[in-house]
Coordinates of C-alpha atoms and ligand atoms in Angstrom, one line a residue:
X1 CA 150.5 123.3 82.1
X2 CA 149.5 124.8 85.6
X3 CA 150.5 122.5 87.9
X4 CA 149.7 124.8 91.1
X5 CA 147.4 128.0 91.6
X6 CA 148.3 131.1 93.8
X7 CA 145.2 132.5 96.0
X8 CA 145.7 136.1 97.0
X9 CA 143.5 137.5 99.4
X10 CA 144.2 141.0 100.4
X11 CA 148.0 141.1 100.0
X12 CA 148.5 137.4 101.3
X13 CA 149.1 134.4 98.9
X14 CA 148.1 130.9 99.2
X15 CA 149.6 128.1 96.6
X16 CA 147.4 125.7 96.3
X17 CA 148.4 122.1 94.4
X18 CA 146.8 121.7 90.9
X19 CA 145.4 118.1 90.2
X20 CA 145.2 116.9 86.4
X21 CA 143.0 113.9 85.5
X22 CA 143.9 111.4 82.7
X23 CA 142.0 113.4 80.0
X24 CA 143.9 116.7 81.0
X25 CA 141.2 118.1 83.0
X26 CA 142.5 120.6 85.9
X27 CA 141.6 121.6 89.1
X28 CA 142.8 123.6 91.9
X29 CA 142.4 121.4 94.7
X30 CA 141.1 123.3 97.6
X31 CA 140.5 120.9 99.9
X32 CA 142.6 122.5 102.5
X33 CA 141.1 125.9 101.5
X34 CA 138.8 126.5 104.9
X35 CA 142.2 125.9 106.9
X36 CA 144.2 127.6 105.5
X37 CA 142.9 130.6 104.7
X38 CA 139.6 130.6 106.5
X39 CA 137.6 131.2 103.6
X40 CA 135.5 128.6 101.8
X41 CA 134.7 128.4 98.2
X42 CA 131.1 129.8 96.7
X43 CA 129.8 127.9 94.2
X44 CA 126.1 127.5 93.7
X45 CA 124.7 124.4 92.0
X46 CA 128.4 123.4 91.8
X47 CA 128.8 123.9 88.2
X48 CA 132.7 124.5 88.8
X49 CA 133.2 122.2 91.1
X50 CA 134.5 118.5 91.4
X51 CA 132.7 116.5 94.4
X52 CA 134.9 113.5 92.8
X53 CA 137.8 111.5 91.1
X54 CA 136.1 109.0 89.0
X55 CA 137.1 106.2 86.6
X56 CA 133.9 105.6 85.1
X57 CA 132.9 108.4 82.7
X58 CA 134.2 110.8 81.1
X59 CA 132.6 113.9 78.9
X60 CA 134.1 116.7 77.5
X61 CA 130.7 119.3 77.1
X62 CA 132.5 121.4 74.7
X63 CA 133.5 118.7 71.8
X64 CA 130.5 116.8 72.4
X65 CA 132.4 113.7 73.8
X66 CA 131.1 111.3 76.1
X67 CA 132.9 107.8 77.2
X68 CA 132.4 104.7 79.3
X69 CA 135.6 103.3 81.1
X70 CA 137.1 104.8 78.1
X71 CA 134.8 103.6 75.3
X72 CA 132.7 105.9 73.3
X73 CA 129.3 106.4 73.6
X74 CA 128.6 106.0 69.1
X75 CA 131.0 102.8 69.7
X76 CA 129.0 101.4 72.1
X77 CA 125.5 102.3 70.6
X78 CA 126.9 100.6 67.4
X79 CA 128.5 97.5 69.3
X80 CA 127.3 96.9 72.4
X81 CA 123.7 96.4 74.0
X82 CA 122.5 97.6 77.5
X83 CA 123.9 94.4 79.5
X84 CA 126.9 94.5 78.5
X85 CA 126.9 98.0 78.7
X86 CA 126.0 97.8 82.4
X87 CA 128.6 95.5 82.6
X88 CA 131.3 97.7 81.7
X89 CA 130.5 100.6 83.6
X90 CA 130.2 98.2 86.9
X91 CA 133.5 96.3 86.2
X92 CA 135.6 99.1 84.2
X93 CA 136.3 96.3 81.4
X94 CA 133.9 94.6 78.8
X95 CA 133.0 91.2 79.8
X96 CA 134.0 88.0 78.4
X97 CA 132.0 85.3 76.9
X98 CA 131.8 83.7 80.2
X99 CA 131.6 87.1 82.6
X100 CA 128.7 88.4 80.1
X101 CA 127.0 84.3 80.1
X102 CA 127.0 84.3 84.1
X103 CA 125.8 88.2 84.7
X104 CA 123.2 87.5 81.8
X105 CA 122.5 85.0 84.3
X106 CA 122.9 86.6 87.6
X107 CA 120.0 89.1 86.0
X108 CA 117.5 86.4 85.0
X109 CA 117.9 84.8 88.3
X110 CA 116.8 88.2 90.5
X111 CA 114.2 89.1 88.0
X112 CA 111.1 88.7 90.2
X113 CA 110.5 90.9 92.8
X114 CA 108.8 90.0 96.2
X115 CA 105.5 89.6 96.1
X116 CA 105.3 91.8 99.4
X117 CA 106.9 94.6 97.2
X118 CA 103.3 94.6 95.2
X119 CA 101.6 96.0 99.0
X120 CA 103.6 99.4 98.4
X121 CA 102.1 99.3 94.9
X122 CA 98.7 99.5 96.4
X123 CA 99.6 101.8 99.1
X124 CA 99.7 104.3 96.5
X125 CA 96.6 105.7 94.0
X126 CA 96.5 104.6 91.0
X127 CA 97.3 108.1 89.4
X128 CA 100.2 108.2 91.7
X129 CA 103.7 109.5 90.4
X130 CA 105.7 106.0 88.8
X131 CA 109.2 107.3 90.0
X132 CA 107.5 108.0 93.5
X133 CA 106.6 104.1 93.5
X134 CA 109.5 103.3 91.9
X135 CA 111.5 105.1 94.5
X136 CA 109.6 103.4 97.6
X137 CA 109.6 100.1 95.9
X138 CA 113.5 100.2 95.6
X139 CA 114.0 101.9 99.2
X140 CA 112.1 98.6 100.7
X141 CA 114.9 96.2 99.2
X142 CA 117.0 96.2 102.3
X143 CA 113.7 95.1 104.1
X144 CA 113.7 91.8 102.0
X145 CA 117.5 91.7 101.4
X146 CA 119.0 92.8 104.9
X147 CA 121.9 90.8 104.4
X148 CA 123.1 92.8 101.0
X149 CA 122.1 96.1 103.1
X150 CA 124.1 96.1 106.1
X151 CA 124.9 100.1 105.7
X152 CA 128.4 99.0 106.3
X153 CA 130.6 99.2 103.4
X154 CA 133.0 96.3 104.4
X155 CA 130.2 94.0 104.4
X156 CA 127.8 95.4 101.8
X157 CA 131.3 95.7 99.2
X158 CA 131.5 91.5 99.9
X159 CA 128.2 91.4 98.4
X160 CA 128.0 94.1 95.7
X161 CA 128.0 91.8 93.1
X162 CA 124.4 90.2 94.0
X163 CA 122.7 93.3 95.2
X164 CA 124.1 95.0 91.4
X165 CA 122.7 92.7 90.0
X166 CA 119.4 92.3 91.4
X167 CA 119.5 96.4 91.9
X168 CA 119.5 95.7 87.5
X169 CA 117.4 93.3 87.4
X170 CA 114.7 93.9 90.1
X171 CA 114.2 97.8 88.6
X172 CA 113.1 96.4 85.7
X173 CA 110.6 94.5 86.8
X174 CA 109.3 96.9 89.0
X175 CA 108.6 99.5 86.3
X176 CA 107.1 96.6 84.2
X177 CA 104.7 96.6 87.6
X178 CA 104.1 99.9 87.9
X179 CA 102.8 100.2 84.2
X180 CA 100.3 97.6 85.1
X181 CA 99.6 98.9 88.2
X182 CA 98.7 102.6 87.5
X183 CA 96.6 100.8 84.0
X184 CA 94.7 98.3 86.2
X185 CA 96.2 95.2 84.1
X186 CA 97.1 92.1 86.4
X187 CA 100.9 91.4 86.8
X188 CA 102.9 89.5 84.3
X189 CA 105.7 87.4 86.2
X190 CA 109.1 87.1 84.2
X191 CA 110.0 84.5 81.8
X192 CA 114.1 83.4 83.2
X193 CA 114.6 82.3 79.7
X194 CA 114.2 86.3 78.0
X195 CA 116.9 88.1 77.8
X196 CA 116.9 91.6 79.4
X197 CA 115.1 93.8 77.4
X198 CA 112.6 91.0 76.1
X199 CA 111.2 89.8 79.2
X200 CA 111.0 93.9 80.3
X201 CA 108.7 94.0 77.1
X202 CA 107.1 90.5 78.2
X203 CA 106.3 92.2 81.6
X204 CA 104.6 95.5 79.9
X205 CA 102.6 94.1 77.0
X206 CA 101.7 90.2 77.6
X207 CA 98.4 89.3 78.1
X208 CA 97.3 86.3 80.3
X209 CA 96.6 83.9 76.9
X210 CA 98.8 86.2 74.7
X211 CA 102.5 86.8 75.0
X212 CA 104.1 89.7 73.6
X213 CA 106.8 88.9 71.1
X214 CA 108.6 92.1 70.2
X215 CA 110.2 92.6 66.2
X216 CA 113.8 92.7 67.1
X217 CA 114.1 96.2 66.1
X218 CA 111.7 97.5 69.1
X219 CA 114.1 95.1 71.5
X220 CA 117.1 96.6 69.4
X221 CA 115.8 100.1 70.5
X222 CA 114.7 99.5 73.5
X223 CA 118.3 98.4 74.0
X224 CA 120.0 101.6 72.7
X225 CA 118.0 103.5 74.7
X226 CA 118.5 102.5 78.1
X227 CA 122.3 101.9 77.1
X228 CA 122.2 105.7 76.2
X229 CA 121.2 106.2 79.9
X230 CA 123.6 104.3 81.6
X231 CA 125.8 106.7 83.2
X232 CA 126.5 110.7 82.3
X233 CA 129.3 111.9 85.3
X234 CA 127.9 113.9 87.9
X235 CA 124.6 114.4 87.3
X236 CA 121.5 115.5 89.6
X237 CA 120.8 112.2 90.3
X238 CA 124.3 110.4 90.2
X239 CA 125.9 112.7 92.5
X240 CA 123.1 112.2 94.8
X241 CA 123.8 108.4 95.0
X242 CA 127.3 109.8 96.2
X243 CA 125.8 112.0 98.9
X244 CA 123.5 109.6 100.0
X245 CA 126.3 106.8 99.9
X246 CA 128.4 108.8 101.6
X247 CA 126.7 108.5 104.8
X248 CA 127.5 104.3 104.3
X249 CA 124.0 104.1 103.3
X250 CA 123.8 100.7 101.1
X251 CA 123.2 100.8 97.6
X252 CA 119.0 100.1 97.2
X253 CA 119.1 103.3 99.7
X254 CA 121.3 105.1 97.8
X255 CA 119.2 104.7 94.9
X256 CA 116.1 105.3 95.8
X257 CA 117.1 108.7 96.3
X258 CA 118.8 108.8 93.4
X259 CA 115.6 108.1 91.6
X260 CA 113.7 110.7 93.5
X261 CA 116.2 113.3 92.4
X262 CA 115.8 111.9 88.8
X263 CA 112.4 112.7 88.6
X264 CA 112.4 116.3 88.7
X265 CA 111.0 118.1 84.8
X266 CA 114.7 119.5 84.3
X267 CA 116.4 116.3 84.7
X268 CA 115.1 112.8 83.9
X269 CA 111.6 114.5 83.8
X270 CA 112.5 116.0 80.9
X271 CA 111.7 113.2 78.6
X272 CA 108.3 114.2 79.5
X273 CA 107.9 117.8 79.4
X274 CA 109.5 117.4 75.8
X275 CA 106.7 115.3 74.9
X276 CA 103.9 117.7 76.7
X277 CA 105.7 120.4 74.5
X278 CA 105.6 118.8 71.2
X279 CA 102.4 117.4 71.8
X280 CA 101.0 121.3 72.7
X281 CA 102.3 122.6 69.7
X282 CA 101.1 120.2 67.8
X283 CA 97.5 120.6 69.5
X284 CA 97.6 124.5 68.7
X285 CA 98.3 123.7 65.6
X286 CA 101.7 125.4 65.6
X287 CA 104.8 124.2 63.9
X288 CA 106.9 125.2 66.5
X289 CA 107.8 128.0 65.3
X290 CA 105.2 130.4 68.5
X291 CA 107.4 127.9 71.3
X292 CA 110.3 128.8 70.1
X293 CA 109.8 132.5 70.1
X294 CA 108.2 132.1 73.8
X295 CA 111.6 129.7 74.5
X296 CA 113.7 132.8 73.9
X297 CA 112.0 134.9 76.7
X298 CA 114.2 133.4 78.8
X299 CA 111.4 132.4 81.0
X300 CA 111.8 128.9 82.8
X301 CA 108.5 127.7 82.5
X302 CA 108.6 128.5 78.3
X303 CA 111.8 126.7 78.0
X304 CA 112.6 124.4 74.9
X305 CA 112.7 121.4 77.0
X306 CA 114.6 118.3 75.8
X307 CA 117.5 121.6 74.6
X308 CA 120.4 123.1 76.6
X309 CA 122.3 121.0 79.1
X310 CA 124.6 122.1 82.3
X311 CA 127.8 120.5 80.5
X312 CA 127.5 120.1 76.8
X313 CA 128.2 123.4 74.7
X314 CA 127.4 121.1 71.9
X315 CA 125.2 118.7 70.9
X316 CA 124.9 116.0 73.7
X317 CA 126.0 113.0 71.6
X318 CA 123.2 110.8 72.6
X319 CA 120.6 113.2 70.8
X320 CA 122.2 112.2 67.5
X321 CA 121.6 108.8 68.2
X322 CA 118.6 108.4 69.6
X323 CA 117.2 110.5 66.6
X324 CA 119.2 108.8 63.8
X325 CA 117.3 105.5 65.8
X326 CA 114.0 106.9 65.8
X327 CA 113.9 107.6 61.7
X328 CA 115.1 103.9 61.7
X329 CA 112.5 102.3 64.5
X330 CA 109.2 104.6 63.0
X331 CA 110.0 103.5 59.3
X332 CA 110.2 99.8 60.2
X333 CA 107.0 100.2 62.3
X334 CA 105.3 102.0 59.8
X335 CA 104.7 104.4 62.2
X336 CA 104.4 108.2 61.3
X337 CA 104.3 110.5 64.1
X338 CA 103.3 114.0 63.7
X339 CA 105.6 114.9 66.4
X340 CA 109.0 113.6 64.9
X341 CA 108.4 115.4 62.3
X342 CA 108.1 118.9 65.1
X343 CA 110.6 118.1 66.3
X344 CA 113.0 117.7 63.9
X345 CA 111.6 121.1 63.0
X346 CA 112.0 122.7 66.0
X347 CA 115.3 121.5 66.3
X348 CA 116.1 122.9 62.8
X349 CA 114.8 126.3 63.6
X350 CA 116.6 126.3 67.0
X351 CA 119.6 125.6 65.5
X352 CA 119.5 128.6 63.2
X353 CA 118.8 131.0 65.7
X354 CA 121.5 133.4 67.4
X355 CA 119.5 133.1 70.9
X356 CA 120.2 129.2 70.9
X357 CA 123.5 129.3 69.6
X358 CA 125.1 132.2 71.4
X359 CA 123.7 130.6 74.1
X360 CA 125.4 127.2 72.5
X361 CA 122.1 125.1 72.8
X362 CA 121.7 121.9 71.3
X363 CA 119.1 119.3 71.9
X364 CA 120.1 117.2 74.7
X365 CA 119.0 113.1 75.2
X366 CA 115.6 113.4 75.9
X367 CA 114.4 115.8 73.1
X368 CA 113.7 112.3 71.3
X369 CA 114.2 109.9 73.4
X370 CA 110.4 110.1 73.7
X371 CA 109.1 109.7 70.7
X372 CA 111.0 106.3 70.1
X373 CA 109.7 105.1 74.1
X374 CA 106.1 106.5 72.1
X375 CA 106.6 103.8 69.1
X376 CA 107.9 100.7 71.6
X377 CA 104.6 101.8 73.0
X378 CA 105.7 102.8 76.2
X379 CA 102.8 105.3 77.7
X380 CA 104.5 109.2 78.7
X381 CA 103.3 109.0 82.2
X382 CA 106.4 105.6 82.5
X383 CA 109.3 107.8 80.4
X384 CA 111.3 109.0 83.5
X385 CA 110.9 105.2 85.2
X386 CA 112.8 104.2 81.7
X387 CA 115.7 106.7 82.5
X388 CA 115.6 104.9 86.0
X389 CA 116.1 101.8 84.6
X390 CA 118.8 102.8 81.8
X391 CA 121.0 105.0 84.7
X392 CA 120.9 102.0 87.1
X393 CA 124.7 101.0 86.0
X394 CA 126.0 104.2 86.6
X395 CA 124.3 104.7 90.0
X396 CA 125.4 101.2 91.1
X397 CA 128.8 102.3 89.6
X398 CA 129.7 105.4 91.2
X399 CA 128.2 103.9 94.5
X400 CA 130.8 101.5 94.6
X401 CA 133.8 103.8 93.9
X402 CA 132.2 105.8 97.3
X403 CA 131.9 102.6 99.5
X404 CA 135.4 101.2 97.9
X405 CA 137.2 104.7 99.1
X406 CA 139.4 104.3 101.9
X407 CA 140.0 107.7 101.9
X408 CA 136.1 108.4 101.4
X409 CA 134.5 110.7 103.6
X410 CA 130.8 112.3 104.4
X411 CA 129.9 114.6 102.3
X412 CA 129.1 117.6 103.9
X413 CA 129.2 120.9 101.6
X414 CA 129.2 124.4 104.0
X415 CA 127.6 127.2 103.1
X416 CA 126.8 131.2 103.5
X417 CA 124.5 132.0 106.3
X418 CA 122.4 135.4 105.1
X419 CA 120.0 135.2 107.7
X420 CA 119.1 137.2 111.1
X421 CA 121.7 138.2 113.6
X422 CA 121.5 137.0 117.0
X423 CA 118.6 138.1 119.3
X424 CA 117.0 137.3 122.3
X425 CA 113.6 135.0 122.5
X426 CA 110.7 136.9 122.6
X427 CA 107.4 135.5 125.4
X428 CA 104.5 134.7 123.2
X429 CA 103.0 137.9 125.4
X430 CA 104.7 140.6 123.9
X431 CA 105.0 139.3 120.4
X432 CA 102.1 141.6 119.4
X433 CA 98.8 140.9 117.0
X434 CA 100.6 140.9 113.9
Ligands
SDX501 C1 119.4 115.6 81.6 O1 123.5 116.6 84.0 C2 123.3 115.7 83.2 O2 124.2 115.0 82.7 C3 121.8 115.4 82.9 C4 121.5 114.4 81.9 C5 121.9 113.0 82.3 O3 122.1 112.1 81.4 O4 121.9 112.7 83.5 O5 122.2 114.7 80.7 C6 120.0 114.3 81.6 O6 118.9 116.0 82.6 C7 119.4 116.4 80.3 C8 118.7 117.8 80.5 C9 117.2 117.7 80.5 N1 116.6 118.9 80.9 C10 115.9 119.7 79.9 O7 115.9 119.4 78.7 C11 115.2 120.9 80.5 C12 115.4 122.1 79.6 N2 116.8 122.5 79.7 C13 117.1 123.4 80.7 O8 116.2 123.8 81.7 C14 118.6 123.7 80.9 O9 119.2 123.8 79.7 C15 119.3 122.8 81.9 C16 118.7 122.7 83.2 C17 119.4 121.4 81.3 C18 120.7 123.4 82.0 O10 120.6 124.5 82.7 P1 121.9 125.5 83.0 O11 123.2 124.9 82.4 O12 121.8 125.8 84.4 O13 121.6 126.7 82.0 P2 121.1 128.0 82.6 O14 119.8 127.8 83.3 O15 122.2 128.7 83.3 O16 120.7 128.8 81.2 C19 121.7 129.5 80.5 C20 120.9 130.4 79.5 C21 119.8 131.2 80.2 O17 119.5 132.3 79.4 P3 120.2 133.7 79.9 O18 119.9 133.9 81.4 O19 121.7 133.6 79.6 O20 119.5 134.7 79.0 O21 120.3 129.5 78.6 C22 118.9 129.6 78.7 C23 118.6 130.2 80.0 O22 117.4 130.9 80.1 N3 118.4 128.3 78.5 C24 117.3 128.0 77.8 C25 117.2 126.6 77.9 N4 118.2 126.1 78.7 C26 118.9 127.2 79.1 N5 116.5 128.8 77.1 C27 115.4 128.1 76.4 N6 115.3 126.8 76.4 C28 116.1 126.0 77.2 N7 115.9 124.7 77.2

């Protein structure tokens, strides 16, 4: 059990203190690396290194394990349902008939959203990105909410508990808005008396004389798959809520540019590009079999999207769930989509072939999470506004643990300059044609 690591650079050694989290996870902390030896680590895309010490997830990529505040993820799934879900990763304990009665309540109360909030709407086209809007939508909450947005964490901490809340609540509502929005359908205001998922569905599908009442197995999934999303460590879009947070930015701004960095096709975009892929394959007539040869070229524009992930060498244990729910949601829906039954091929094959598994490549969340958003009859062009909405806990979470560190400090990574050498300016009169 290392419990310090020597440097040695040239023939001098540096010790350096190794920390050990609860799980047994090492690491050599380097924190006074640059001062003492003058050097600084190199680590691109910081795949082996830790920004943090967190309480609220924890995932082991190798065995496949991932848990919230301790709980895991197929006990939860089973158990639990998004709000209380959200609940726990905010609070670090499941809630208690009352706690769970009054944030149940706390989320119906900040359901609607300022009816200002529907100008940004319609500063943007119609055919405009949904996380773009959803972004700029959440980044104008401290306009209408200044007093939960103080960009001071002593203040904004004695009001975290509203602005969580309506962070939950009000996100919800505005990808309900969006959806009408970008399909020319009028707004449908909240019902306070819906819980969570319900009125989310009331907001999407209701007509002016006809109000959507969901079969409890779409609200069921619905549930599962935002509670799948809640929170996944330090992710793209997670650690950027610390960056940004780190700065004392309050936590709508920390958000929004959480949700910005969620929207990019290799993370929360993902749940699309697996749907563009199956759908292509499907056009072409293929049964996957073409893709996956093309996946293997290595190429990053042929990749088998909704497979690999940065952490898990194994299967990411919300795929298995998410697919086991989708057999379950498309039977009691009568539903029978040509592209569940590709992808379970396609993962089949994969799975079989030496490129994927000596690579260790397993499907990852959002190789189905699509085709069960598909049968709630959510359109693709709102999937990565879903994973918004399901990762909100775990933002609002690991903001908090940034704003609530007194030892906390700016994050400000260094890096290795490999540009030109000093020279002198140059008059624009000899700079020459070219
Ligand atoms: C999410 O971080 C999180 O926790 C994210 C997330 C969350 O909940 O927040 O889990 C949600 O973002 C899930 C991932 C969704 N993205 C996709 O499904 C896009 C497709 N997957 C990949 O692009 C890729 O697997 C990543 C981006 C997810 C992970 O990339 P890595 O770890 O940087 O892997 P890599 O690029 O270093 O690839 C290693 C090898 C390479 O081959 P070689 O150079 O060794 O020959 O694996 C290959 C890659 O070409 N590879 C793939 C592949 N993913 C990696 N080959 C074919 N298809 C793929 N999907």
């Amino acid at each position: 059990m290392p419990t310090s690591a020597i440097l040695k650079v040239d023939d001098k050694e540096y010790p350096f203190p190794v920390i050990e989290g609860t799980e047994g996870e090492k690491a050599i902390d380097t924190r006074t690396l640059r001062a003492t030896t003058g050097l600084i680590s190199y680590d691109q895309g910081y795949g082996n290194t830790g920004s943090c010490e967190s309480q609220i997830t924890y995932l082991d990529g190798d065995k496949g394990i991932l848990r919230h505040r301790g709980y895991p993820i197929d006990q939860l799934a089973q158990y639990s349902e998004f709000v209380e879900t959200a609940y726990l990763i905010i609070y670090g304990e499941l809630p208690n008939p009352k706690q769970r009665k009054e944030f149940g309540q706390l989320l119906r109360r900040n359901a609607p959203v300022e009816m200002q909030a529907q100008k940004i709407l319609e500063g943007f086209p119609t055919n405009a990105s949904p996380m773009a809007m959803l972004s700029a939508m959440v980044a104008a909450l401290p306009a209408y909410h200044p007093e939960l947005a103080a960009n001071n964490f002593e203040k904004d901490l004695k009001t975290f508990d509203l602005a969580a809340g309506m962070a939950i609540s009000k996100i919800r509502t505005m990808v309900a808005m969006i959806y009408r929005y970008t399909h020319g359908l009028p707004f449908v205001f909240p019902k306070q008396e819906l819980p969570f998922c319900d009125n989310f569905l009331h907001m999407m599908f209701s007509e002016p004389y006809q109000d959507y009442i969901p079969v409890p197995e779409v609200s069921k999934a619905l549930n599962l798959v935002l509670l799948l999303h809640a929170d996944h460590e330090q992710n793209c879009s997670t650690s950027t809520v610390r960056m940004v947070a780190s700065s004392q930015a309050n936590l709508f701004t920390s958000m929004s540019a959480a949700i910005s960095a969620l929207s990019g096709p290799l993370h929360g975009g993902a749940n699309v590009a697996v749907m563009q892929m199956l759908q292509q394959i499907h056009d072409d007539g293929d049964d996957g079999s073409r893709f996956i040869e093309a996946a293997k070229s290595g190429k990053k524009g042929s990749r088998l999207m909704g497979f690999g992930h940065a952490v898990y060498r194994n299967f990411d244990p919300r795929a298995k769930i998410v697919g086991a729910a989708c057999d379950t949601l498309l039977k009691r829906l009568g539903i029978d989509d040509p592209l569940l039954a590709i992808a379970k091929h396609l993962e089949e094959a994969a799975l079989r072939d030496d490129y994927f598994i000596s690579r260790k490549l397993y499907p990852n969340v959002d190789f189905y999470s699509g085709i069960i958003m598909r049968a709630i009859g959510i359109p693709m062009s709102m999937f990565t506004t879903m994973f918004a909405i399901g990762r909100a806990p775990g933002y609002i979470a690991n903001w908090h643990e940034v704003a609530s560190d007194p030892k906390g400090r700016i994050y400000r990574p260094r890096q290795i300059y490999q540009g030109k050498l000093a020279r002198e300016y140059v008059p624009m009169a000899l700079r020459g044609e070219k």
